[in-house]
GROMACS .gro file of C-alpha atoms in nm:
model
  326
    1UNK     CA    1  -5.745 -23.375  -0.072
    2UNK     CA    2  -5.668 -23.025  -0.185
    3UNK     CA    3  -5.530 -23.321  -0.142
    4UNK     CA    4  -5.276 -23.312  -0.470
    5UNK     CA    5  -5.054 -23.107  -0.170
    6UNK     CA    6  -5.118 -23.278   0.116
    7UNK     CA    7  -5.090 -23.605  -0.009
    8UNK     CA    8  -4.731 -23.541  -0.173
    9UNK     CA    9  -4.603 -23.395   0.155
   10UNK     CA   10  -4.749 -23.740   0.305
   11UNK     CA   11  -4.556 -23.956   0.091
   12UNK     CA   12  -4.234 -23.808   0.123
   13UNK     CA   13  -4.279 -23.783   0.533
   14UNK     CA   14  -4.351 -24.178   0.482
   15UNK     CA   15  -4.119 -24.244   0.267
   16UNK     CA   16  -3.813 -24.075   0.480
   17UNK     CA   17  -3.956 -24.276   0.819
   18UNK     CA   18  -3.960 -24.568   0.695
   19UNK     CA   19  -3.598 -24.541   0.561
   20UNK     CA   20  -3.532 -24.394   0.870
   21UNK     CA   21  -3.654 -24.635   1.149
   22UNK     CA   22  -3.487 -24.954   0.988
   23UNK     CA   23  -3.136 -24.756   1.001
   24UNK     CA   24  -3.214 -24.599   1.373
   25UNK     CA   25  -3.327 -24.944   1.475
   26UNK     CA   26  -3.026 -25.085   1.365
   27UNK     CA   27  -2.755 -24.836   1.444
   28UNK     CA   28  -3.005 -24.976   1.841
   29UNK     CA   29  -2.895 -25.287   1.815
   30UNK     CA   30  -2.509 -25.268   1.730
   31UNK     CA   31  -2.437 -24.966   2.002
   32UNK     CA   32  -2.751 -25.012   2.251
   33UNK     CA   33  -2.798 -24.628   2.255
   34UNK     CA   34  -3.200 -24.562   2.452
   35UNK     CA   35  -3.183 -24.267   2.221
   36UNK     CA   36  -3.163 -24.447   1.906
   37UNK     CA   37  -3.428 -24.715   2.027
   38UNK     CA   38  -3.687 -24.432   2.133
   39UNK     CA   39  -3.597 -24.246   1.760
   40UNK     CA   40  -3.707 -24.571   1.577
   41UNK     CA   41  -3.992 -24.570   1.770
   42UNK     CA   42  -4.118 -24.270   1.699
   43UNK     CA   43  -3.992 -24.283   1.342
   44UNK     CA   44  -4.209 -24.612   1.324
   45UNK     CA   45  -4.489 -24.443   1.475
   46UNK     CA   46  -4.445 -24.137   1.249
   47UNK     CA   47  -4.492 -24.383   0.955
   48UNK     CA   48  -4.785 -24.548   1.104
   49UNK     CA   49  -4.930 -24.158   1.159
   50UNK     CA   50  -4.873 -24.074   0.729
   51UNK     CA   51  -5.032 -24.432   0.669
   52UNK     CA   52  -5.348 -24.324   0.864
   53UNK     CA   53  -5.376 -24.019   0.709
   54UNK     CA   54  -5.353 -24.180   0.364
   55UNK     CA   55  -5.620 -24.436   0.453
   56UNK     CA   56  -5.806 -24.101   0.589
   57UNK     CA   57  -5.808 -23.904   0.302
   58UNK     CA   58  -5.933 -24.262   0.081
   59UNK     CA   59  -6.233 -24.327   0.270
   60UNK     CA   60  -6.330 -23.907   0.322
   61UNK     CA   61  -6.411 -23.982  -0.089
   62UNK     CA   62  -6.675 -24.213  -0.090
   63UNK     CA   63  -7.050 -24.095  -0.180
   64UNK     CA   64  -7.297 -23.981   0.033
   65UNK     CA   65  -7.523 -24.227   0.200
   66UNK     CA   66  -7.916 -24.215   0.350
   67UNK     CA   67  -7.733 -24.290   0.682
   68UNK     CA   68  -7.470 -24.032   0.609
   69UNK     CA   69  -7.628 -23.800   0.412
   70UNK     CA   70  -7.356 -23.529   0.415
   71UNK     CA   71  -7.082 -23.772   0.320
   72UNK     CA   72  -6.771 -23.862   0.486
   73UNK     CA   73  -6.566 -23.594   0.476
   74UNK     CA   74  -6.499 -23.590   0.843
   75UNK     CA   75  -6.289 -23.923   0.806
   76UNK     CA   76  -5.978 -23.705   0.788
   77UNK     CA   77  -6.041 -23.535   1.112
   78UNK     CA   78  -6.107 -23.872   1.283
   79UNK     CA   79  -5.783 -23.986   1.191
   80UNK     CA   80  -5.584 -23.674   1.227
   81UNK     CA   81  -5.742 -23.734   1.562
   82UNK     CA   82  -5.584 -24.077   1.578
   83UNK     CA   83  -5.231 -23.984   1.477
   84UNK     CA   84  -5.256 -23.714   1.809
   85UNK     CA   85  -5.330 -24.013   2.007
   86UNK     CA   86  -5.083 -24.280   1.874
   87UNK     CA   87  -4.789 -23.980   1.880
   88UNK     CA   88  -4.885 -23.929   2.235
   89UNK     CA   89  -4.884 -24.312   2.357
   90UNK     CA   90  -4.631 -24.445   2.115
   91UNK     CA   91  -4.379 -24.207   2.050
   92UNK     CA   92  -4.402 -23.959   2.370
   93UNK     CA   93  -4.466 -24.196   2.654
   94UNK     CA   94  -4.287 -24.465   2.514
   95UNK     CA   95  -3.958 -24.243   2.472
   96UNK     CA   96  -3.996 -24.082   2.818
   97UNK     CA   97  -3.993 -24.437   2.942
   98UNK     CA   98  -3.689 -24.531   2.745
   99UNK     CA   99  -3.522 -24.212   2.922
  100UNK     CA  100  -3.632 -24.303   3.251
  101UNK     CA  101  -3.457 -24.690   3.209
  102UNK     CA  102  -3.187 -24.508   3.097
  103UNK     CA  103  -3.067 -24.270   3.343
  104UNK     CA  104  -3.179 -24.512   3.628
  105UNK     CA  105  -2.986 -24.793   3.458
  106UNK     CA  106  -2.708 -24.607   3.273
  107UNK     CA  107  -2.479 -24.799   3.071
  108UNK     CA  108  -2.168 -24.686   2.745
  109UNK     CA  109  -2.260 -24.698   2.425
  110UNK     CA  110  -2.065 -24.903   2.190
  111UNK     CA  111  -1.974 -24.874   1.865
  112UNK     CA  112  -2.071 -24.499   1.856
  113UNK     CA  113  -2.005 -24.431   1.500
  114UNK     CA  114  -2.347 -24.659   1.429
  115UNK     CA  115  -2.592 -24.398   1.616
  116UNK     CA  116  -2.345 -24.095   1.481
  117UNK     CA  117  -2.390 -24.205   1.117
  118UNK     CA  118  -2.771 -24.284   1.140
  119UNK     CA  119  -2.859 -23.966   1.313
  120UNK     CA  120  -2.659 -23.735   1.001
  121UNK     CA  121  -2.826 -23.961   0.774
  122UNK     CA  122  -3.198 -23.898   0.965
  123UNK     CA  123  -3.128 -23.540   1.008
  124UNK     CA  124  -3.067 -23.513   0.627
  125UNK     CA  125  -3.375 -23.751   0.516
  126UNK     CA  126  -3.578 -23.547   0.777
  127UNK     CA  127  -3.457 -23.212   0.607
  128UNK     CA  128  -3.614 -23.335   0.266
  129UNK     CA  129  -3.953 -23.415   0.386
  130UNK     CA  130  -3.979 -23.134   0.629
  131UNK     CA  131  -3.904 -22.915   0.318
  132UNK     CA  132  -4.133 -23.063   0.121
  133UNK     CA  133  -4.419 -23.001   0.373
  134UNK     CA  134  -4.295 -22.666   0.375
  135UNK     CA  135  -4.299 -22.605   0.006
  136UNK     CA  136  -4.711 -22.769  -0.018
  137UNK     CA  137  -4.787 -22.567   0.297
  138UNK     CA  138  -4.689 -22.216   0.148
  139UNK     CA  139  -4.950 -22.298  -0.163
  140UNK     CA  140  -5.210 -22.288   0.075
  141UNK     CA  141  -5.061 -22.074   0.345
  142UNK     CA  142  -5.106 -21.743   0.171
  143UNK     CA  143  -5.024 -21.413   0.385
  144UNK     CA  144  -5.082 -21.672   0.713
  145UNK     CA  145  -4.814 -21.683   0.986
  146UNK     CA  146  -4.708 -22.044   1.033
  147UNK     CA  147  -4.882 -22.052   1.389
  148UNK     CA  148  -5.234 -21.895   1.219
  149UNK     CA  149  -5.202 -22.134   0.922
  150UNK     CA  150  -5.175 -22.471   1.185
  151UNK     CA  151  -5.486 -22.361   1.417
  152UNK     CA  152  -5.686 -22.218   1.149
  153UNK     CA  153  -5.625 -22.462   0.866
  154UNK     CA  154  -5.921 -22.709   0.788
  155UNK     CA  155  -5.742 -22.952   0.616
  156UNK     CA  156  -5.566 -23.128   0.870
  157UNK     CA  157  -5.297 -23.350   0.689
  158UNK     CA  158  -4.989 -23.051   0.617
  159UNK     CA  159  -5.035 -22.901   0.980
  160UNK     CA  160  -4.981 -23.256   1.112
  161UNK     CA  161  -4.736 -23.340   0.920
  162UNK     CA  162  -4.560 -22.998   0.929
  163UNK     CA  163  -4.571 -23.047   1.352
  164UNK     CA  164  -4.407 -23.426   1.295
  165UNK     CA  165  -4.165 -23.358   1.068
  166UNK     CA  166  -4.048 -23.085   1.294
  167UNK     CA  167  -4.058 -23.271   1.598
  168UNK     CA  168  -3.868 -23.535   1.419
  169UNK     CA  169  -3.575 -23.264   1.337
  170UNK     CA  170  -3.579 -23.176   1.683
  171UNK     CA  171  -3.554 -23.511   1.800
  172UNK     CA  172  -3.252 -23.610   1.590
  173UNK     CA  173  -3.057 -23.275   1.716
  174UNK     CA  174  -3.169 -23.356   2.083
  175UNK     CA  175  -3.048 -23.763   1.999
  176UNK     CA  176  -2.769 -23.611   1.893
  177UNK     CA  177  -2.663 -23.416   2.152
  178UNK     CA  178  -2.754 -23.712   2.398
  179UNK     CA  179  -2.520 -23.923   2.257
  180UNK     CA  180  -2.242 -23.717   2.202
  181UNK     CA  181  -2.246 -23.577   2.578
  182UNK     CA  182  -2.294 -23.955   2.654
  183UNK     CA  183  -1.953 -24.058   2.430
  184UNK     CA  184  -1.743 -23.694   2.586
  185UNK     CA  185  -1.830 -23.771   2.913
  186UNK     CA  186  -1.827 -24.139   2.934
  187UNK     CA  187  -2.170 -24.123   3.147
  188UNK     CA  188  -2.463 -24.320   2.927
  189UNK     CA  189  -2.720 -24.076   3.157
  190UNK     CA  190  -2.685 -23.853   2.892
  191UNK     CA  191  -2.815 -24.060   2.641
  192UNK     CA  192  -3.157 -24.112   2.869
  193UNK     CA  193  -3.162 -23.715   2.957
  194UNK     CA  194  -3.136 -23.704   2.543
  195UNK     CA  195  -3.431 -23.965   2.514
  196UNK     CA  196  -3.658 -23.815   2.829
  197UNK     CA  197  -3.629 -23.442   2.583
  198UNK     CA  198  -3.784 -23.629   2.261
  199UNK     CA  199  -4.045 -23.755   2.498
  200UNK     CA  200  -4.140 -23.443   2.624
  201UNK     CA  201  -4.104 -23.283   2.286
  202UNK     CA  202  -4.355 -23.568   2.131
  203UNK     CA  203  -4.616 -23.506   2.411
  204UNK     CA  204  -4.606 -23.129   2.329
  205UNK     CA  205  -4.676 -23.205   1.976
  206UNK     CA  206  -4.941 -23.451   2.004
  207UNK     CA  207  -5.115 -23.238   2.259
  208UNK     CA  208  -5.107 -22.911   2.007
  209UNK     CA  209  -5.251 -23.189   1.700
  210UNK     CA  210  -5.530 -23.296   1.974
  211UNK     CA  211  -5.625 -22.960   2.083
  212UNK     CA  212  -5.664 -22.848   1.683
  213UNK     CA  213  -5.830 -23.137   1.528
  214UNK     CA  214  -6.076 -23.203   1.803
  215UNK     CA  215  -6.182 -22.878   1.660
  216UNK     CA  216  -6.234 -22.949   1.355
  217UNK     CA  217  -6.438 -23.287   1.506
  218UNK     CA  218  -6.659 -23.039   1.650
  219UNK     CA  219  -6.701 -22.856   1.372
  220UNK     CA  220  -6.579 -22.551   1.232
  221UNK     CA  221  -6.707 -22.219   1.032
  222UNK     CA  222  -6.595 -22.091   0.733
  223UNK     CA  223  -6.329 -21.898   0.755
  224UNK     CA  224  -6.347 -21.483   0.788
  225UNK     CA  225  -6.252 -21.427   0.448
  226UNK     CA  226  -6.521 -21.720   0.290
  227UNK     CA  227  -6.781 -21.549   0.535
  228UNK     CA  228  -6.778 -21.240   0.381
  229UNK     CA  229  -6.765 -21.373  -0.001
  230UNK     CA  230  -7.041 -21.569   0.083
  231UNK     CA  231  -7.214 -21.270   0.223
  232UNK     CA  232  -7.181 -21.070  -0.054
  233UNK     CA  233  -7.327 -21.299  -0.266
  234UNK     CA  234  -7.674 -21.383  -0.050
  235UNK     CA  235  -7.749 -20.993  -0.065
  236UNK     CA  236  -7.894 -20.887  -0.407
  237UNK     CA  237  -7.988 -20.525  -0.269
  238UNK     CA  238  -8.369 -20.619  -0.520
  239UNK     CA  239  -8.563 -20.966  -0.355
  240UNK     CA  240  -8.293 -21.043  -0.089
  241UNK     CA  241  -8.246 -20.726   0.096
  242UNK     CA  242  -8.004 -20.849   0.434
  243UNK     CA  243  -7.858 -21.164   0.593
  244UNK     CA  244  -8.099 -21.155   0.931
  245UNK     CA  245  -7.853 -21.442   1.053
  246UNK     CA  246  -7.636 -21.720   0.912
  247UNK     CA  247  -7.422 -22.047   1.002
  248UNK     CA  248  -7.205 -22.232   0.825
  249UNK     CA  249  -7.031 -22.547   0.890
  250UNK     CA  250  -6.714 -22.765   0.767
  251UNK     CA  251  -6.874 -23.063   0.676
  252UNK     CA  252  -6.457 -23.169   0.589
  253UNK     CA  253  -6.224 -22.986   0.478
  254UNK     CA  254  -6.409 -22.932   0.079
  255UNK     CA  255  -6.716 -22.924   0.226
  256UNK     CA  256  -6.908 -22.655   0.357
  257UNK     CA  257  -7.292 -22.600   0.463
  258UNK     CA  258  -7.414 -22.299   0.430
  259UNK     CA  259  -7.798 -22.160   0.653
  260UNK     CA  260  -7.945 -21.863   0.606
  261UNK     CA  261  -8.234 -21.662   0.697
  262UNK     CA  262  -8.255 -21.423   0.425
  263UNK     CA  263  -8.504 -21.084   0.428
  264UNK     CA  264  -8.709 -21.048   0.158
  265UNK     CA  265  -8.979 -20.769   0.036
  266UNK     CA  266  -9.292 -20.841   0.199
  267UNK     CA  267  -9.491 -20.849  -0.125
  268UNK     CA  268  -9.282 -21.021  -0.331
  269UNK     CA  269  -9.425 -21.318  -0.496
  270UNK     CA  270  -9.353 -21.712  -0.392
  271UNK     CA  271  -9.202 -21.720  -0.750
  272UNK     CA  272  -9.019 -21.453  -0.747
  273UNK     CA  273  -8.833 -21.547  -0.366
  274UNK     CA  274  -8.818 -21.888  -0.541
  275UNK     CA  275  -8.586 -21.737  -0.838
  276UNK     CA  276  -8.411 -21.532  -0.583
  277UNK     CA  277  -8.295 -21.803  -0.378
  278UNK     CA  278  -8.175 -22.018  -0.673
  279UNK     CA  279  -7.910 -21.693  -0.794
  280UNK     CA  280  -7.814 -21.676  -0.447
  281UNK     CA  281  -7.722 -22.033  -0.422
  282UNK     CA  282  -7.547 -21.973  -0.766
  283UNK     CA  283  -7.353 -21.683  -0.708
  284UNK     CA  284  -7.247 -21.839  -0.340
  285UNK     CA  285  -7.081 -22.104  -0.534
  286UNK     CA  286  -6.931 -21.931  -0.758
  287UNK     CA  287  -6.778 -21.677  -0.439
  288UNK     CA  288  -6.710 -22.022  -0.238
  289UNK     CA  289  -6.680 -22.355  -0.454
  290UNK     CA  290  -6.663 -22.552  -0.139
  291UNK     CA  291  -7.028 -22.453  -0.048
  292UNK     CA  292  -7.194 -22.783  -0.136
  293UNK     CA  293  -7.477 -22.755   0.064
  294UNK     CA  294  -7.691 -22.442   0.107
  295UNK     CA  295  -8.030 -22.383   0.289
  296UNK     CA  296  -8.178 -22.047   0.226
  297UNK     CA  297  -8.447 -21.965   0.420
  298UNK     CA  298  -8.703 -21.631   0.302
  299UNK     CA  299  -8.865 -21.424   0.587
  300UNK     CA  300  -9.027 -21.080   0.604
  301UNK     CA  301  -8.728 -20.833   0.811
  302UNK     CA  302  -8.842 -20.710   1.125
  303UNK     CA  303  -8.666 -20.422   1.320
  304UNK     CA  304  -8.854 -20.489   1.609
  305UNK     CA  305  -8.763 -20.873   1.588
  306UNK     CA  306  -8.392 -20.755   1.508
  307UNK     CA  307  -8.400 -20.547   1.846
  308UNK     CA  308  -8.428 -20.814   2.079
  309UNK     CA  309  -8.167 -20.982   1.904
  310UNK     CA  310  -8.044 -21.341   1.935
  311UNK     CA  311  -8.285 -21.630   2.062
  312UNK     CA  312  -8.047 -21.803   2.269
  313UNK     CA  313  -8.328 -22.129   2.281
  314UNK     CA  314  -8.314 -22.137   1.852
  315UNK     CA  315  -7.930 -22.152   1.910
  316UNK     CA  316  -7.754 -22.502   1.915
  317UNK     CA  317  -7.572 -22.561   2.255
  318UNK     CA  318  -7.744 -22.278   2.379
  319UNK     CA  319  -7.970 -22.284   2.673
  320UNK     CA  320  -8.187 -22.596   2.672
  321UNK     CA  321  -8.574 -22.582   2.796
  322UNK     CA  322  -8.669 -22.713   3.119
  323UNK     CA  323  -9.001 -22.898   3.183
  324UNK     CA  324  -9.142 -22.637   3.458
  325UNK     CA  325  -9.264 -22.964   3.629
  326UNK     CA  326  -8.963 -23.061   3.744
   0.00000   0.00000   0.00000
């Protein structure tokens, strides 16, 4: 994983969970408090999330395959994908449900200085891990607003673990305030209204990390900036004289293919193209290291072809070809 980051941001989320759901779950059992039951939850399910990303980010480094050919680099998407999911079912429904129980069947919470004391002690564990993320993020983050570096970034582990570790901040204040109207006003409905707010807050999250990496599952380009590096480098201005088009594809988040159909001079020699295309592939990964995998392809520029533009047939997802026949 440009990993070194993401992974460190990772451990310290899964460390602080973990830590974190044993002392919410009990601070549950000695005062009963539906907000501290749905916080373990979703601090459980956070740590199940960093686990999955961990196992992710092992099995995106195994070697190519004949059946894969292009590796496995998509493995962290898939689970990225997964964590969306489980944050969704586990920690958003199940809290809303918690909420619901609660404020339909409200009851005091006793011994409040267990949930009081667990919730500081989350909020401050939270703090260092969120920070953390923070602190890997901004080595990657560049000039990037926050909201431009979590739908454009194509690595997906800091984004979700950015999103989580904010929820979880949230979360704690919003426990927090649950049970403290709860323990002012005597009426355990605040507590659920507290718990019914992290549910909604976790569905919002894990519907922002579904939208984003099912993106990435589809398959992204290179971003502007890598586009026009790897522009510049196709173009020699001697054999290759213009990009006539060009794709490129995330095959994970260190991989990127790279297609071309290059113009060259129409009486250049097949040796000549040949040596062409090999300095192009050279100098395109030495503009974008993460182009693994290049196709070139030579062909004579037309401006009569380039005037009708597009072929929206040659174009995947484009228009498909029906059998006149039927």
């Amino acid at each position: 994983m440009s990993a070194s980051g993401g992974t460190k941001a990772i451990v310290a989320a899964l460390a602080a969970n973990l830590a974190i759901a044993v002392s919410k779950f009990v601070a549950f059992l000695f005062s009963g408090s539906s907000s501290m039951l749905a916080e373990s939850v979703h601090s459980l399910a956070d740590s199940g999330n960093q686990a999955l990303l961990l196992v992710g980010g092992k099995k995106a480094q195994r070697e190519a395959t004949p059946q894969h050919p292009f590796g496995y680099g998509r493995e962290r998407y898939i689970y990225a994908f997964l964590v969306s999911i489980i944050l969704f079912s586990v920690g958003g429904m199940f809290a809303l449900y918690e909420g619901y129980e609660k404020i339909k069947h409200p009851h005091e919470i006793d011994h409040w200085y267990w949930p009081v004391g667990v919730l500081v002690f989350a909020i401050i564990a939270e703090s260092f891990s969120f920070r953390t993320a923070i602190k890997e993020s901004n080595t990657l983050r560049g000039r990037k607003s926050w909201k431009e570096f979590i739908r454009h970034a194509k690595a997906p582990e800091l984004p979700v673990v950015l999103l989580e570790d904010l929820g979880a901040l949230v979360g704690l204040i919003l426990a927090l305030g649950g049970v403290g109207l709860a323990l002012l006003t005597g009426d355990g409905v605040w507590d659920g209204v507290g718990t019914i707010c992290i549910g909604v807050l976790l569905v919002l999250i894990a519907v922002v990390l579904a939208i984003e990496t099912k993106s990435l599952l589809l398959g992204e380009s290179a971003g502007t900036e890598e586009t026009k590096r790897i522009e510049a480098a196709i173009v020699d201005g001697d054999t290759v004289t213009g990009i006539i088009h060009m794709r490129t594809l995330h095959l994970g988040p260190e991989e990127l293919l790279v297609a071309a159909k290059i113009a060259v001079q129409h009486d250049d020699t097949a040796a000549e193209i040949a040596g062409a295309i090999n300095a192009a592939e050279t100098r395109i990964r030495e503009a974008v290291p993460i182009a693994r995998v290049i196709y070139l392809e030579p062909d004579i520029y037309s401006d009569a072809e380039a005037a009708k533009g597009a072929d929206p047939e040659a174009t995947p997802g484009g228009p498909t070809q029906h059998d006149p026949a039927h």
